[in-house]
Amino acid sequence: MSTMELTRDNLDQTLADHEIVLIDWWAAWCGPCRAFAPVYEQVSEKHDDVVFGKIDTEAQQELAAGAQITSIPTVMAFRDGILLFSQPGVLPAAGLESLIGQLKELDMDEVRAKLAAAESEMAGDAPQG
């Protein structure tokens, strides 16, 4: 699967409809982003079961602000709509492949249980008032 442009209009649906979604946050003026683009595209061709999205931070400033993007390129990885990885900087192809392998191997029931426990703990520690 080649890369697809993600926008405010299709991001939520893309995350809901696909098990694994990678997002490359980029901008045309960003030299490292331009260097990373062919690597991202090349890896995308090897994984038909993964969505490789790209979000132009200039065109989608509201999304970038909401995602707290402060440095580009930034790669985010979601599985079952849950953000599991976010890292600024250029990843080599081997790093992307490793990330995808780790995402596929995750026990998502365990991840959801840990998230629920963390949320419950935070709610219990919240000040009453």
PDB file of N, CA and C in Angstrom, residues 21-65:
ATOM      1  N   VAL A  21      -1.974   1.911  11.797  1.00  0.00           N
ATOM      2  CA  VAL A  21      -1.827   3.140  11.020  1.00  0.00           C
ATOM      3  C   VAL A  21      -0.546   3.838  11.476  1.00  0.00           C
ATOM      4  N   LEU A  22       0.323   4.110  10.516  1.00  0.00           N
ATOM      5  CA  LEU A  22       1.502   4.935  10.764  1.00  0.00           C
ATOM      6  C   LEU A  22       1.232   6.303  10.166  1.00  0.00           C
ATOM      7  N   ILE A  23       1.714   7.337  10.846  1.00  0.00           N
ATOM      8  CA  ILE A  23       1.535   8.696  10.344  1.00  0.00           C
ATOM      9  C   ILE A  23       2.884   9.399  10.322  1.00  0.00           C
ATOM     10  N   ASP A  24       3.197   9.961   9.157  1.00  0.00           N
ATOM     11  CA  ASP A  24       4.376  10.800   8.988  1.00  0.00           C
ATOM     12  C   ASP A  24       3.897  12.242   8.964  1.00  0.00           C
ATOM     13  N   TRP A  25       4.268  13.011  10.003  1.00  0.00           N
ATOM     14  CA  TRP A  25       3.963  14.436  10.058  1.00  0.00           C
ATOM     15  C   TRP A  25       5.116  15.139   9.370  1.00  0.00           C
ATOM     16  N   TRP A  26       4.826  15.975   8.367  1.00  0.00           N
ATOM     17  CA  TRP A  26       5.881  16.547   7.525  1.00  0.00           C
ATOM     18  C   TRP A  26       5.467  17.925   7.019  1.00  0.00           C
ATOM     19  N   ALA A  27       6.402  18.585   6.348  1.00  0.00           N
ATOM     20  CA  ALA A  27       6.122  19.844   5.642  1.00  0.00           C
ATOM     21  C   ALA A  27       7.067  19.932   4.448  1.00  0.00           C
ATOM     22  N   ALA A  28       6.626  20.604   3.396  1.00  0.00           N
ATOM     23  CA  ALA A  28       7.397  20.685   2.148  1.00  0.00           C
ATOM     24  C   ALA A  28       8.735  21.399   2.346  1.00  0.00           C
ATOM     25  N   TRP A  29       8.793  22.359   3.258  1.00  0.00           N
ATOM     26  CA  TRP A  29      10.014  23.136   3.461  1.00  0.00           C
ATOM     27  C   TRP A  29      11.054  22.388   4.308  1.00  0.00           C
ATOM     28  N   CYS A  30      10.687  21.243   4.866  1.00  0.00           N
ATOM     29  CA  CYS A  30      11.532  20.506   5.813  1.00  0.00           C
ATOM     30  C   CYS A  30      12.466  19.542   5.081  1.00  0.00           C
ATOM     31  N   GLY A  31      13.762  19.845   5.096  1.00  0.00           N
ATOM     32  CA  GLY A  31      14.750  18.991   4.431  1.00  0.00           C
ATOM     33  C   GLY A  31      14.752  17.554   4.942  1.00  0.00           C
ATOM     34  N   PRO A  32      14.803  17.328   6.256  1.00  0.00           N
ATOM     35  CA  PRO A  32      14.757  15.949   6.754  1.00  0.00           C
ATOM     36  C   PRO A  32      13.468  15.226   6.360  1.00  0.00           C
ATOM     37  N   CYS A  33      12.361  15.967   6.277  1.00  0.00           N
ATOM     38  CA  CYS A  33      11.092  15.359   5.848  1.00  0.00           C
ATOM     39  C   CYS A  33      11.205  14.853   4.405  1.00  0.00           C
ATOM     40  N   ARG A  34      11.812  15.677   3.549  1.00  0.00           N
ATOM     41  CA  ARG A  34      11.978  15.285   2.146  1.00  0.00           C
ATOM     42  C   ARG A  34      12.924  14.087   2.030  1.00  0.00           C
ATOM     43  N   ALA A  35      13.931  14.021   2.900  1.00  0.00           N
ATOM     44  CA  ALA A  35      14.855  12.885   2.879  1.00  0.00           C
ATOM     45  C   ALA A  35      14.175  11.605   3.362  1.00  0.00           C
ATOM     46  N   PHE A  36      13.261  11.735   4.318  1.00  0.00           N
ATOM     47  CA  PHE A  36      12.576  10.585   4.896  1.00  0.00           C
ATOM     48  C   PHE A  36      11.467  10.054   3.985  1.00  0.00           C
ATOM     49  N   ALA A  37      10.866  10.908   3.184  1.00  0.00           N
ATOM     50  CA  ALA A  37       9.706  10.530   2.360  1.00  0.00           C
ATOM     51  C   ALA A  37       9.938   9.288   1.505  1.00  0.00           C
ATOM     52  N   PRO A  38      11.065   9.158   0.768  1.00  0.00           N
ATOM     53  CA  PRO A  38      11.248   7.957  -0.044  1.00  0.00           C
ATOM     54  C   PRO A  38      11.407   6.678   0.794  1.00  0.00           C
ATOM     55  N   VAL A  39      12.003   6.807   1.971  1.00  0.00           N
ATOM     56  CA  VAL A  39      12.151   5.648   2.860  1.00  0.00           C
ATOM     57  C   VAL A  39      10.766   5.190   3.320  1.00  0.00           C
ATOM     58  N   TYR A  40       9.950   6.135   3.733  1.00  0.00           N
ATOM     59  CA  TYR A  40       8.587   5.849   4.199  1.00  0.00           C
ATOM     60  C   TYR A  40       7.773   5.201   3.085  1.00  0.00           C
ATOM     61  N   GLU A  41       7.877   5.761   1.886  1.00  0.00           N
ATOM     62  CA  GLU A  41       7.158   5.227   0.731  1.00  0.00           C
ATOM     63  C   GLU A  41       7.628   3.808   0.409  1.00  0.00           C
ATOM     64  N   GLN A  42       8.942   3.590   0.435  1.00  0.00           N
ATOM     65  CA  GLN A  42       9.503   2.265   0.118  1.00  0.00           C
ATOM     66  C   GLN A  42       9.007   1.204   1.100  1.00  0.00           C
ATOM     67  N   VAL A  43       9.030   1.530   2.395  1.00  0.00           N
ATOM     68  CA  VAL A  43       8.564   0.568   3.394  1.00  0.00           C
ATOM     69  C   VAL A  43       7.057   0.327   3.237  1.00  0.00           C
ATOM     70  N   SER A  44       6.321   1.361   2.866  1.00  0.00           N
ATOM     71  CA  SER A  44       4.870   1.216   2.706  1.00  0.00           C
ATOM     72  C   SER A  44       4.524   0.179   1.640  1.00  0.00           C
ATOM     73  N   GLU A  45       5.358   0.065   0.623  1.00  0.00           N
ATOM     74  CA  GLU A  45       5.097  -0.878  -0.469  1.00  0.00           C
ATOM     75  C   GLU A  45       5.184  -2.334  -0.010  1.00  0.00           C
ATOM     76  N   LYS A  46       5.822  -2.588   1.125  1.00  0.00           N
ATOM     77  CA  LYS A  46       6.026  -3.954   1.619  1.00  0.00           C
ATOM     78  C   LYS A  46       4.929  -4.411   2.581  1.00  0.00           C
ATOM     79  N   HIS A  47       4.042  -3.511   2.974  1.00  0.00           N
ATOM     80  CA  HIS A  47       3.072  -3.836   4.024  1.00  0.00           C
ATOM     81  C   HIS A  47       1.666  -3.438   3.610  1.00  0.00           C
ATOM     82  N   ASP A  48       0.988  -4.329   2.883  1.00  0.00           N
ATOM     83  CA  ASP A  48      -0.374  -4.054   2.425  1.00  0.00           C
ATOM     84  C   ASP A  48      -1.374  -3.970   3.584  1.00  0.00           C
ATOM     85  N   ASP A  49      -1.005  -4.536   4.733  1.00  0.00           N
ATOM     86  CA  ASP A  49      -1.915  -4.579   5.876  1.00  0.00           C
ATOM     87  C   ASP A  49      -1.749  -3.386   6.817  1.00  0.00           C
ATOM     88  N   VAL A  50      -0.899  -2.435   6.454  1.00  0.00           N
ATOM     89  CA  VAL A  50      -0.644  -1.256   7.281  1.00  0.00           C
ATOM     90  C   VAL A  50      -0.961  -0.006   6.469  1.00  0.00           C
ATOM     91  N   VAL A  51      -1.650   0.961   7.094  1.00  0.00           N
ATOM     92  CA  VAL A  51      -1.906   2.233   6.438  1.00  0.00           C
ATOM     93  C   VAL A  51      -0.739   3.171   6.753  1.00  0.00           C
ATOM     94  N   PHE A  52      -0.145   3.731   5.723  1.00  0.00           N
ATOM     95  CA  PHE A  52       0.937   4.700   5.852  1.00  0.00           C
ATOM     96  C   PHE A  52       0.377   6.056   5.468  1.00  0.00           C
ATOM     97  N   GLY A  53       0.019   6.841   6.478  1.00  0.00           N
ATOM     98  CA  GLY A  53      -0.552   8.149   6.240  1.00  0.00           C
ATOM     99  C   GLY A  53       0.496   9.237   6.341  1.00  0.00           C
ATOM    100  N   LYS A  54       0.208  10.347   5.671  1.00  0.00           N
ATOM    101  CA  LYS A  54       1.075  11.525   5.736  1.00  0.00           C
ATOM    102  C   LYS A  54       0.193  12.719   6.050  1.00  0.00           C
ATOM    103  N   ILE A  55       0.640  13.534   7.003  1.00  0.00           N
ATOM    104  CA  ILE A  55      -0.091  14.744   7.342  1.00  0.00           C
ATOM    105  C   ILE A  55       0.845  15.929   7.154  1.00  0.00           C
ATOM    106  N   ASP A  56       0.457  16.812   6.236  1.00  0.00           N
ATOM    107  CA  ASP A  56       1.205  18.033   5.966  1.00  0.00           C
ATOM    108  C   ASP A  56       0.892  19.024   7.083  1.00  0.00           C
ATOM    109  N   THR A  57       1.904  19.322   7.913  1.00  0.00           N
ATOM    110  CA  THR A  57       1.671  20.179   9.076  1.00  0.00           C
ATOM    111  C   THR A  57       1.321  21.609   8.687  1.00  0.00           C
ATOM    112  N   GLU A  58       1.696  22.030   7.491  1.00  0.00           N
ATOM    113  CA  GLU A  58       1.338  23.378   7.040  1.00  0.00           C
ATOM    114  C   GLU A  58      -0.132  23.440   6.641  1.00  0.00           C
ATOM    115  N   ALA A  59      -0.597  22.427   5.930  1.00  0.00           N
ATOM    116  CA  ALA A  59      -1.984  22.394   5.470  1.00  0.00           C
ATOM    117  C   ALA A  59      -2.947  21.987   6.584  1.00  0.00           C
ATOM    118  N   GLN A  60      -2.449  21.245   7.563  1.00  0.00           N
ATOM    119  CA  GLN A  60      -3.294  20.715   8.635  1.00  0.00           C
ATOM    120  C   GLN A  60      -2.786  21.212   9.996  1.00  0.00           C
ATOM    121  N   GLN A  61      -2.672  22.522  10.122  1.00  0.00           N
ATOM    122  CA  GLN A  61      -2.107  23.116  11.342  1.00  0.00           C
ATOM    123  C   GLN A  61      -2.920  22.775  12.591  1.00  0.00           C
ATOM    124  N   GLU A  62      -4.222  22.692  12.444  1.00  0.00           N
ATOM    125  CA  GLU A  62      -5.071  22.358  13.584  1.00  0.00           C
ATOM    126  C   GLU A  62      -4.783  20.937  14.085  1.00  0.00           C
ATOM    127  N   LEU A  63      -4.623  19.991  13.156  1.00  0.00           N
ATOM    128  CA  LEU A  63      -4.281  18.621  13.537  1.00  0.00           C
ATOM    129  C   LEU A  63      -2.908  18.569  14.203  1.00  0.00           C
ATOM    130  N   ALA A  64      -1.948  19.272  13.617  1.00  0.00           N
ATOM    131  CA  ALA A  64      -0.583  19.268  14.163  1.00  0.00           C
ATOM    132  C   ALA A  64      -0.574  19.837  15.582  1.00  0.00           C
ATOM    133  N   ALA A  65      -1.335  20.903  15.800  1.00  0.00           N
ATOM    134  CA  ALA A  65      -1.411  21.484  17.138  1.00  0.00           C
ATOM    135  C   ALA A  65      -2.069  20.510  18.113  1.00  0.00           C
TER     136      ALA A  65
END
